[in-house]
Amino acid sequence: MEGLIFSKPPRVEISSGDPLEARVNSIIVPVRKSGEKPLLEGVAARADKLAGGVLSGAIESGDFKADVGEIVKGYHDGRIILFVGLGGDAGKPRLLENLRAAYARAVSFLLDKAESAVVIVEPTEGVEAREAVVGALLGAYKFDYFKTDKSKKRRLSLIYFTVAESVLREALALAEGVYLARDLANAPPHEVAPSKLARLVRDLFSSLENVEVEVLDYERLVEEGFGGIVAVGKGSKEKPVLIIVRYKGSGGEPVALVGKTMVFDSGGINLKPSQSMFDMRADKAGGAAVLGVTWAAARAGLKVNIVALLPAAINVPSGESYLPSDVIRMKDGTTVEVTNTDAEGRLTLADAIAYAAKDLNAREVIDVATLTGAAAVALGPFIAAVFTRSQDLLEEVKKASEVTGEKVWQLPLEDDYKPALEKKAPLADLANAAMRYGGAICAALFLEHFNHGKPHIHLDIAGPGIGLGGEAVKPPAYWPQGLAPGWGARLLYEYLKGKAGE
Ligand code: BES
Ligand code: MN
Ligand code: ZN
């Protein structure tokens, strides 16, 4: 089989001239409501006339209320005219979420029906316009690389938007970043085995300016004392690597973004039960998000200095695997007693965090990881746990979160739980897993040990990173059904954009 190629959103162009006259297969026309009443005015009213009054008919009959994502379909001149409800007035976070959802719903409806579309967006500038375009492009995402049946592949390949050039450029950068994050998170493990992933990342980023990719291979990791990454990854024939992507959009010390990139997590010698193993192909969702935001920042030319670190490994049992009760010497010299080989993510992350903080002189460290089942149990499929000692940084994360709709909730770094990490390690400095309860907090405390005093944000994305739980509650329309949504790439972009003062 050929190797995986990361996918891109449909081609985008600016729609100039009358969008209702464009030579395309389909047109998406938004319809707002005021109070309980759909607003039949402006371009919607004109489009309704062209489509023979389907919209006014649907409104009169009470069939269409312009609720978010509600759809009425008409035709004109061999084209589909798709009216989509945007809902009514709402506060900013809700409004942006409604826009993403409505446009995603409309575009995903057209995916296999039309080759080209005009998407009408009003207003044409500002964050509302950007999020409408982002929603539309994310709604066009399909992970169809391995489908050989052409009819199951996306047909929609060209979309015109009625927005300003700068809005379109930023939205496209974001969508590309999320596509990359989704593809990597959802990729079958052996398609992105560590060295292979390193090659893919090198190839992919070589097209961008101001970006450099460095790969520390297995031998280097052994030589330079990355004991955590080496221990976790050595059980597989596909040995671990540390992928480092640098984007220099400004001077100064870099912000380090560290992403858990467990290409597969079987649990290792402490093997997981099979029901909970399948999802672990998305145990690289943290690294995927980090790669996605780095791509988006570079494509958008954000004025930030990023060093992204992806410790990539496969955690499997074999005659060469690390063992429960092994003692590991980590990159910064800390010794760790392995109490559970399934608590592997914190070992790979700790090496990368210490390396970023001490050797790369990062000014701040943000790590993103599908780290603990406990975080997913606590907050469910749509909310990530955030840990930090800096309430200032927390506020910045929350501000970004309100814009992007990626929800976070702070959990405490409880000092009283810290002694457990030492108590469970009679031979070494720390145990990698210590308490049955408070699992997400213990993992966060473990990571904190390795930040060497640098400002640090830890995002445990075990729930939303993997895309769990869609069977019980419905994820947003711009998430791919049953797959990892690329969670965190947009959030971190918005966070970094705030830093850059743009
Ligand atoms: N990758 C898992 C965490 C996970 C589980 C994420 C389910 C998403 C859904 C992690 O490596 C893990 O196995 N954590 C263990 C830690 C325990 C052994 C201390 C867990 O949470 O059970
Ligand atoms: Mn694990
Ligand atoms: Zn894991």
Coordinates of C-alpha atoms and ligand atoms in Angstrom, one line a residue:
M1 CA 0.0 0.0 0.0
E2 CA 1.2 3.5 -0.7
G3 CA 1.9 5.7 2.2
L4 CA -0.5 8.2 3.8
I5 CA -0.6 11.7 2.4
F6 CA -2.0 14.4 4.7
S7 CA -5.1 15.8 3.3
K8 CA -6.0 19.5 2.5
P9 CA -9.2 21.4 2.6
P10 CA -11.0 22.1 -0.8
R11 CA -9.4 24.8 -2.9
V12 CA -10.8 28.2 -1.8
E13 CA -11.2 31.4 -3.8
I14 CA -12.8 34.9 -3.1
S15 CA -16.2 35.2 -4.7
S16 CA -16.4 38.4 -6.6
G17 CA -19.5 39.7 -8.4
D18 CA -23.0 38.6 -7.6
P19 CA -22.7 35.3 -5.7
L20 CA -26.1 34.2 -7.0
E21 CA -24.8 34.4 -10.6
A22 CA -21.6 32.4 -10.0
R23 CA -20.8 29.5 -12.2
V24 CA -20.8 26.7 -9.6
N25 CA -22.9 23.6 -8.8
S26 CA -24.2 24.9 -5.5
I27 CA -24.8 28.0 -3.4
I28 CA -25.1 28.2 0.3
V29 CA -27.3 31.0 1.5
P30 CA -27.5 31.9 5.2
V31 CA -30.9 32.8 6.9
R32 CA -31.0 34.5 10.3
K33 CA -33.9 34.8 12.6
S34 CA -35.2 37.6 14.8
G35 CA -37.0 36.4 17.8
E36 CA -38.9 33.3 16.5
K37 CA -39.1 34.6 12.9
P38 CA -36.8 33.7 10.1
L39 CA -35.7 36.8 8.2
L40 CA -36.6 36.8 4.6
E41 CA -34.5 39.7 3.4
G42 CA -31.4 40.7 1.4
V43 CA -29.6 37.9 -0.5
A44 CA -31.9 35.2 1.1
A45 CA -35.0 36.9 -0.4
R46 CA -33.3 37.2 -3.8
A47 CA -32.2 33.6 -3.7
D48 CA -35.7 32.5 -2.7
K49 CA -37.1 34.1 -5.8
L50 CA -34.6 32.3 -8.0
A51 CA -35.4 29.0 -6.3
G52 CA -39.1 29.5 -7.0
G53 CA -40.1 30.4 -3.4
V54 CA -39.0 27.2 -1.6
L55 CA -37.7 29.2 1.3
S56 CA -40.8 31.5 1.7
G57 CA -43.0 28.4 1.3
A58 CA -41.0 26.5 4.0
I59 CA -41.2 29.6 6.3
E60 CA -45.0 30.1 5.8
S61 CA -45.8 26.4 6.4
G62 CA -43.8 26.6 9.6
D63 CA -41.5 23.9 8.4
F64 CA -38.4 26.1 8.5
K65 CA -37.5 28.2 11.6
A66 CA -33.9 29.2 10.7
D67 CA -32.6 27.3 13.7
V68 CA -28.9 26.6 13.6
G69 CA -28.0 24.2 10.8
E70 CA -31.6 23.8 9.6
I71 CA -31.6 23.3 5.8
V72 CA -34.0 24.0 2.9
K73 CA -33.0 22.9 -0.6
G74 CA -34.0 24.5 -3.9
Y75 CA -32.7 24.6 -7.4
H76 CA -32.0 27.3 -10.0
D77 CA -30.4 27.0 -13.4
G78 CA -29.0 23.6 -12.7
R79 CA -27.5 24.5 -9.3
I80 CA -28.4 23.5 -5.8
I81 CA -29.5 26.5 -3.7
L82 CA -29.0 25.5 -0.1
F83 CA -30.6 27.8 2.6
V84 CA -29.1 27.3 6.0
G85 CA -30.4 28.6 9.3
L86 CA -28.0 30.6 11.5
G87 CA -30.3 30.9 14.5
G88 CA -31.0 34.1 16.3
D89 CA -29.0 36.7 18.4
A90 CA -26.6 35.1 20.8
G91 CA -23.7 36.2 23.0
K92 CA -20.3 36.0 21.3
P93 CA -19.1 32.5 22.2
R94 CA -22.5 31.0 21.3
L95 CA -22.7 33.0 18.1
L96 CA -19.4 31.8 16.9
E97 CA -20.2 28.2 17.7
N98 CA -23.5 28.6 15.8
L99 CA -21.8 30.0 12.7
R100 CA -19.3 27.1 12.7
A101 CA -22.0 24.5 13.1
A102 CA -24.4 26.0 10.6
Y103 CA -21.8 26.4 7.8
A104 CA -20.3 23.0 8.5
R105 CA -23.7 21.3 8.3
A106 CA -24.5 23.0 5.0
V107 CA -21.1 22.1 3.4
S108 CA -21.2 18.5 4.6
F109 CA -24.6 18.2 3.1
L110 CA -23.1 19.1 -0.3
L111 CA -19.9 17.0 0.0
D112 CA -21.0 14.2 -2.4
K113 CA -23.5 16.3 -4.4
A114 CA -21.6 19.2 -5.8
E115 CA -18.1 19.8 -7.1
S116 CA -18.1 23.5 -6.5
A117 CA -19.9 26.0 -4.2
V118 CA -20.3 29.6 -3.4
V119 CA -20.7 30.2 0.3
I120 CA -22.3 33.5 1.3
V121 CA -21.0 35.0 4.5
E122 CA -22.1 38.2 6.2
P123 CA -20.4 40.3 7.6
T124 CA -17.3 39.7 5.4
E125 CA -14.7 40.7 7.9
G126 CA -13.8 40.0 11.5
V127 CA -13.9 36.9 13.7
E128 CA -17.5 36.0 12.8
A129 CA -16.6 35.8 9.1
R130 CA -13.4 33.8 9.9
E131 CA -15.3 31.3 12.1
A132 CA -18.0 30.9 9.4
V133 CA -15.3 30.0 6.9
V134 CA -13.5 27.7 9.3
G135 CA -16.8 25.9 10.0
A136 CA -17.5 25.5 6.3
L137 CA -14.0 24.1 5.6
L138 CA -14.1 21.8 8.6
G139 CA -17.4 20.5 7.5
A140 CA -15.7 19.4 4.3
Y141 CA -13.3 17.1 6.2
K142 CA -13.5 13.4 5.4
F143 CA -10.9 10.8 6.3
D144 CA -11.4 8.9 3.0
Y145 CA -7.7 8.2 2.2
F146 CA -8.2 4.5 2.5
K147 CA -11.6 4.3 0.8
T148 CA -11.0 2.7 -2.7
D149 CA -14.7 3.3 -3.7
K150 CA -14.7 6.7 -5.5
S151 CA -18.3 7.3 -4.5
K152 CA -17.3 7.4 -0.9
K153 CA -14.7 10.1 -1.5
R154 CA -15.3 13.9 -1.2
R155 CA -16.4 15.5 -4.5
L156 CA -16.6 19.1 -3.4
S157 CA -13.2 20.5 -4.4
L158 CA -13.6 24.3 -4.9
I159 CA -15.4 26.8 -2.7
Y160 CA -15.8 30.5 -3.2
F161 CA -16.4 32.7 -0.2
T162 CA -17.8 36.2 -0.1
V163 CA -15.2 37.4 2.5
A164 CA -12.2 39.6 2.7
E165 CA -8.9 38.2 1.5
S166 CA -7.2 38.3 4.9
V167 CA -10.1 36.5 6.5
L168 CA -10.0 33.7 3.9
R169 CA -6.2 33.4 4.3
E170 CA -6.4 33.0 8.1
A171 CA -9.3 30.6 8.0
L172 CA -7.6 28.5 5.4
A173 CA -4.4 28.3 7.5
L174 CA -6.5 27.2 10.5
A175 CA -8.5 24.6 8.5
E176 CA -5.2 23.2 7.1
G177 CA -3.8 22.9 10.6
V178 CA -6.9 21.1 11.8
Y179 CA -7.0 18.8 8.8
L180 CA -3.4 17.9 9.6
A181 CA -4.2 17.3 13.2
R182 CA -7.2 15.1 12.3
D183 CA -5.3 13.1 9.8
L184 CA -2.5 12.4 12.2
A185 CA -4.7 11.6 15.2
N186 CA -6.8 9.2 13.1
A187 CA -4.1 7.6 11.1
P188 CA -3.7 3.9 11.4
P189 CA -0.6 3.4 13.6
H190 CA 1.8 1.8 11.2
E191 CA 1.1 4.5 8.6
V192 CA 2.8 6.9 11.0
A193 CA 5.3 4.8 12.8
P194 CA 7.8 7.1 14.5
S195 CA 10.6 7.3 11.8
K196 CA 8.0 7.3 9.0
L197 CA 6.1 10.2 10.8
A198 CA 9.4 12.1 11.0
R199 CA 9.9 11.8 7.2
L200 CA 6.3 12.8 6.6
V201 CA 6.7 15.9 8.8
R202 CA 10.0 16.8 7.2
D203 CA 8.5 16.6 3.7
L204 CA 5.3 18.4 4.6
F205 CA 7.0 21.4 6.4
S206 CA 9.8 21.7 3.8
S207 CA 7.4 23.8 1.7
L208 CA 7.1 26.5 4.4
E209 CA 9.3 29.4 5.1
N210 CA 10.8 30.1 8.5
V211 CA 10.3 26.5 9.5
E212 CA 13.0 23.9 10.3
V213 CA 12.5 20.3 11.2
E214 CA 15.0 18.4 13.3
V215 CA 14.7 14.7 14.2
L216 CA 16.5 13.1 17.0
D217 CA 16.7 9.4 16.1
Y218 CA 16.8 6.5 18.5
E219 CA 20.6 6.4 18.7
R220 CA 20.7 10.1 19.5
L221 CA 18.0 9.7 22.1
V222 CA 19.9 6.9 23.8
E223 CA 23.2 8.9 23.6
E224 CA 21.7 12.1 25.0
G225 CA 19.9 10.4 27.8
F226 CA 16.2 10.7 26.9
G227 CA 15.5 7.8 29.2
G228 CA 11.7 8.2 29.3
I229 CA 11.2 8.2 25.5
V230 CA 13.7 5.4 25.0
A231 CA 12.1 3.2 27.7
V232 CA 8.6 3.6 26.4
G233 CA 9.5 3.2 22.7
K234 CA 12.1 0.4 22.8
G235 CA 9.6 -2.5 22.9
S236 CA 8.6 -1.9 19.3
K237 CA 10.7 -2.7 16.2
E238 CA 9.7 0.8 15.1
K239 CA 12.0 2.7 17.5
P240 CA 11.0 6.1 19.0
V241 CA 12.1 9.5 17.7
L242 CA 11.9 13.1 18.9
I243 CA 10.6 15.4 16.2
I244 CA 11.3 19.1 16.6
V245 CA 9.7 21.7 14.4
R246 CA 10.8 25.3 14.8
Y247 CA 8.8 28.2 13.4
K248 CA 10.4 31.6 13.8
G249 CA 7.8 34.3 13.2
S250 CA 9.5 36.6 15.8
G251 CA 12.6 36.9 17.8
G252 CA 13.0 36.1 21.5
E253 CA 12.8 32.9 23.4
P254 CA 10.4 30.3 21.9
V255 CA 7.2 29.1 23.3
A256 CA 7.5 25.3 23.6
L257 CA 4.6 23.2 22.5
V258 CA 5.0 19.6 23.5
G259 CA 2.5 17.0 22.2
K260 CA 2.0 13.5 23.3
T261 CA 2.6 11.4 20.2
M262 CA 1.9 7.8 21.3
V263 CA 1.5 6.3 17.8
F264 CA -0.2 3.4 19.6
D265 CA -0.7 2.7 23.3
S266 CA -1.4 -0.9 24.0
G267 CA -0.5 -0.4 27.6
G268 CA 2.8 -2.3 27.1
I269 CA 3.5 -5.1 29.5
N270 CA 0.6 -3.8 31.6
L271 CA -1.5 -4.6 28.6
K272 CA -4.9 -2.8 28.3
P273 CA -8.1 -4.8 28.0
S274 CA -9.1 -5.0 24.3
Q275 CA -12.3 -2.9 24.6
S276 CA -10.2 0.2 25.6
M277 CA -7.3 -0.5 23.2
F278 CA -8.8 0.4 19.8
D279 CA -9.2 4.1 20.7
M280 CA -5.5 4.3 21.4
R281 CA -4.6 4.9 17.8
A282 CA -5.6 8.4 18.6
D283 CA -3.1 8.6 21.6
K284 CA -1.1 10.8 19.3
A285 CA -3.8 13.5 19.3
G286 CA -1.7 15.8 21.4
G287 CA 1.2 15.7 19.0
A288 CA -1.3 16.1 16.2
A289 CA -2.7 19.3 17.7
V290 CA 0.8 20.7 18.2
L291 CA 1.7 19.9 14.6
G292 CA -1.5 21.5 13.4
V293 CA -1.1 24.8 15.3
T294 CA 2.5 25.0 14.1
W295 CA 1.4 24.6 10.6
A296 CA -1.4 27.1 11.0
A297 CA 0.8 29.7 12.6
A298 CA 3.5 29.4 9.9
R299 CA 0.9 29.5 7.1
A300 CA -0.8 32.6 8.7
G301 CA 2.6 34.2 9.4
L302 CA 1.8 34.7 13.2
K303 CA 4.5 36.8 14.9
V304 CA 5.5 34.1 17.4
N305 CA 8.5 31.9 18.0
I306 CA 7.5 28.3 18.4
V307 CA 9.4 25.2 19.1
A308 CA 7.2 22.2 18.8
L309 CA 8.3 18.8 20.2
L310 CA 6.8 15.5 19.3
P311 CA 8.2 12.5 21.2
A312 CA 6.8 9.7 19.0
A313 CA 6.8 6.1 20.2
I314 CA 4.8 2.9 20.1
N315 CA 4.0 1.4 23.5
V316 CA 3.8 -2.4 23.0
P317 CA 4.8 -5.5 24.9
S318 CA 7.7 -7.6 23.6
G319 CA 10.9 -9.2 24.9
E320 CA 12.6 -5.7 24.6
S321 CA 9.9 -3.7 26.4
Y322 CA 10.4 -1.8 29.5
L323 CA 9.2 -3.6 32.6
P324 CA 7.1 -2.8 35.7
S325 CA 9.7 -2.1 38.4
D326 CA 12.4 -0.9 36.0
V327 CA 14.1 2.3 37.1
I328 CA 14.6 4.9 34.3
R329 CA 17.0 7.8 34.3
M330 CA 15.2 10.7 32.6
K331 CA 16.7 13.5 30.4
D332 CA 17.1 15.8 33.4
G333 CA 18.6 13.2 35.6
T334 CA 15.5 12.4 37.7
T335 CA 15.1 8.7 38.3
V336 CA 11.7 7.1 37.9
E337 CA 10.4 3.8 39.1
V338 CA 8.0 2.2 36.6
T339 CA 4.9 1.2 38.6
N340 CA 2.8 0.8 35.4
T341 CA 3.9 0.6 31.8
D342 CA 0.5 2.0 30.8
A343 CA 1.4 5.4 32.4
E344 CA 3.8 5.9 29.4
G345 CA 2.7 9.3 28.1
R346 CA 4.1 11.2 31.1
L347 CA 7.5 9.5 30.6
T348 CA 7.9 10.7 27.0
L349 CA 6.4 14.1 27.8
A350 CA 8.7 14.6 30.8
D351 CA 11.8 14.2 28.7
A352 CA 10.5 16.6 26.1
I353 CA 9.4 19.2 28.7
A354 CA 12.7 19.1 30.5
Y355 CA 14.6 19.4 27.2
A356 CA 12.5 22.4 26.2
A357 CA 12.8 24.1 29.6
K358 CA 16.5 23.5 30.2
D359 CA 18.2 22.9 26.9
L360 CA 16.1 24.9 24.5
N361 CA 15.5 27.7 26.9
A362 CA 11.8 28.0 26.2
R363 CA 10.1 31.0 27.8
E364 CA 7.0 29.0 28.5
V365 CA 5.9 25.4 28.0
I366 CA 2.5 24.1 26.9
D367 CA 1.9 20.4 26.7
V368 CA -1.1 18.7 25.1
A369 CA -1.8 15.1 25.8
T370 CA -4.4 12.3 25.8
L371 CA -2.9 11.6 29.2
T372 CA -5.4 10.0 31.6
G373 CA -8.6 8.1 31.4
A374 CA -9.4 10.0 34.6
A375 CA -9.6 13.3 32.8
A376 CA -12.0 11.8 30.3
V377 CA -14.1 10.3 33.1
A378 CA -14.2 13.6 35.0
L379 CA -15.0 16.0 32.1
G380 CA -16.4 13.8 29.3
P381 CA -15.9 13.9 25.6
F382 CA -16.1 17.7 24.9
I383 CA -14.0 19.3 27.7
A384 CA -10.3 19.2 28.3
A385 CA -8.7 19.5 31.7
V386 CA -6.3 22.4 32.1
F387 CA -3.6 22.6 34.8
T388 CA -1.3 25.6 35.5
R389 CA 0.2 27.5 38.4
S390 CA -0.3 30.7 36.5
Q391 CA -3.8 32.2 36.7
D392 CA -2.7 34.8 34.1
L393 CA -2.0 32.1 31.6
L394 CA -5.2 30.3 32.5
E395 CA -7.2 33.5 31.7
E396 CA -5.5 33.7 28.3
V397 CA -6.4 30.1 27.5
K398 CA -10.0 30.7 28.6
K399 CA -10.2 33.7 26.3
A400 CA -9.0 31.7 23.4
S401 CA -11.4 28.9 24.3
E402 CA -14.4 31.3 24.1
V403 CA -13.4 32.2 20.5
T404 CA -12.7 28.7 19.2
G405 CA -15.4 26.7 21.2
E406 CA -12.8 24.2 22.5
K407 CA -13.9 23.9 26.1
V408 CA -11.5 23.7 29.0
W409 CA -11.9 23.3 32.8
Q410 CA -9.3 23.9 35.4
L411 CA -8.3 21.1 37.7
P412 CA -6.0 21.7 40.7
L413 CA -2.3 20.9 41.0
E414 CA -2.9 19.6 44.6
D415 CA 0.3 19.8 46.6
D416 CA -1.1 17.3 49.2
Y417 CA -1.1 14.6 46.6
K418 CA 2.5 15.1 45.6
P419 CA 4.1 12.9 48.3
A420 CA 2.3 9.9 46.7
L421 CA 4.7 10.1 43.7
E422 CA 7.7 9.6 46.0
K423 CA 6.1 7.2 48.4
K424 CA 5.4 4.7 45.6
A425 CA 9.0 4.7 44.5
P426 CA 11.2 3.2 47.2
L427 CA 14.2 2.9 44.8
A428 CA 13.9 6.1 42.8
D429 CA 12.9 9.8 42.9
L430 CA 9.4 9.4 41.5
A431 CA 6.9 6.7 40.6
N432 CA 5.3 7.1 37.2
A433 CA 1.8 6.1 38.6
A434 CA 0.9 6.5 42.2
M435 CA -2.7 6.8 43.1
R436 CA -5.8 5.1 41.8
Y437 CA -8.0 8.2 42.5
G438 CA -7.1 11.7 41.2
G439 CA -5.3 10.1 38.3
A440 CA -5.4 13.3 36.1
I441 CA -4.0 15.4 38.9
C442 CA -1.2 12.9 39.7
A443 CA -0.1 12.8 36.1
A444 CA -0.1 16.7 36.0
L445 CA 2.0 16.8 39.2
F446 CA 4.4 14.3 37.6
L447 CA 4.9 16.5 34.5
E448 CA 5.3 19.6 36.6
H449 CA 8.4 18.2 38.2
F450 CA 10.1 18.5 34.8
N451 CA 9.3 22.1 33.9
H452 CA 12.2 23.5 35.9
G453 CA 10.3 26.5 37.0
K454 CA 9.2 27.7 33.6
P455 CA 5.6 28.9 33.2
H456 CA 3.7 25.8 32.2
I457 CA 0.2 24.9 31.0
H458 CA -0.8 21.2 30.8
L459 CA -3.8 20.2 28.7
D460 CA -5.2 16.7 29.3
I461 CA -7.3 16.2 26.2
A462 CA -8.1 12.5 26.9
G463 CA -11.8 13.1 26.2
P464 CA -12.0 15.6 23.3
G465 CA -8.7 14.6 21.7
I466 CA -9.9 11.1 20.9
G467 CA -13.5 12.0 20.0
L468 CA -14.9 9.6 22.5
G469 CA -18.5 9.3 23.5
G470 CA -20.2 10.5 20.3
E471 CA -22.8 7.7 20.7
A472 CA -24.4 9.3 23.7
V473 CA -24.1 13.0 23.1
K474 CA -23.9 14.7 19.7
P475 CA -20.6 16.4 18.9
P476 CA -20.6 19.8 17.0
A477 CA -21.4 19.5 13.4
Y478 CA -17.9 20.6 12.4
W479 CA -16.4 17.5 14.1
P480 CA -16.0 14.4 12.0
Q481 CA -18.4 11.7 13.3
G482 CA -16.7 9.0 15.3
L483 CA -13.2 10.3 14.7
A484 CA -10.7 12.5 16.5
P485 CA -11.7 16.2 15.8
G486 CA -8.2 17.7 15.8
W487 CA -8.9 19.2 19.2
G488 CA -6.5 22.0 20.4
A489 CA -5.0 23.2 17.2
R490 CA -7.4 26.1 16.9
L491 CA -7.3 26.8 20.6
L492 CA -3.5 27.1 20.7
Y493 CA -3.4 29.2 17.5
E494 CA -5.8 31.7 19.2
Y495 CA -3.8 31.6 22.4
L496 CA -0.5 32.3 20.5
K497 CA -2.2 35.0 18.4
G498 CA -3.1 36.7 21.7
K499 CA 0.5 36.6 22.7
A500 CA 1.6 38.1 19.4
G501 CA -0.7 41.0 20.1
E502 CA -2.5 40.6 16.8
Ligands
BES1 N1 -3.5 7.1 26.7 C1 -3.9 6.7 28.0 C2 -5.0 7.6 28.6 C3 -6.4 7.5 27.9 C4 -7.3 6.5 28.2 C5 -6.8 8.5 27.1 C6 -8.5 6.5 27.7 C7 -8.0 8.5 26.5 C8 -8.9 7.5 26.8 C9 -2.8 6.7 29.0 O1 -1.6 6.4 28.5 C10 -3.1 5.7 30.1 O2 -3.1 4.5 29.8 N2 -3.3 6.2 31.3 C11 -3.6 5.3 32.4 C12 -2.7 5.7 33.5 C13 -2.7 4.8 34.7 C14 -2.1 3.5 34.3 C15 -2.0 5.4 35.9 C16 -5.1 5.6 32.7 O3 -5.5 6.7 32.7 O4 -5.7 4.6 33.1
MN2 MN -1.2 4.3 28.6
ZN3 ZN -1.3 6.7 26.4

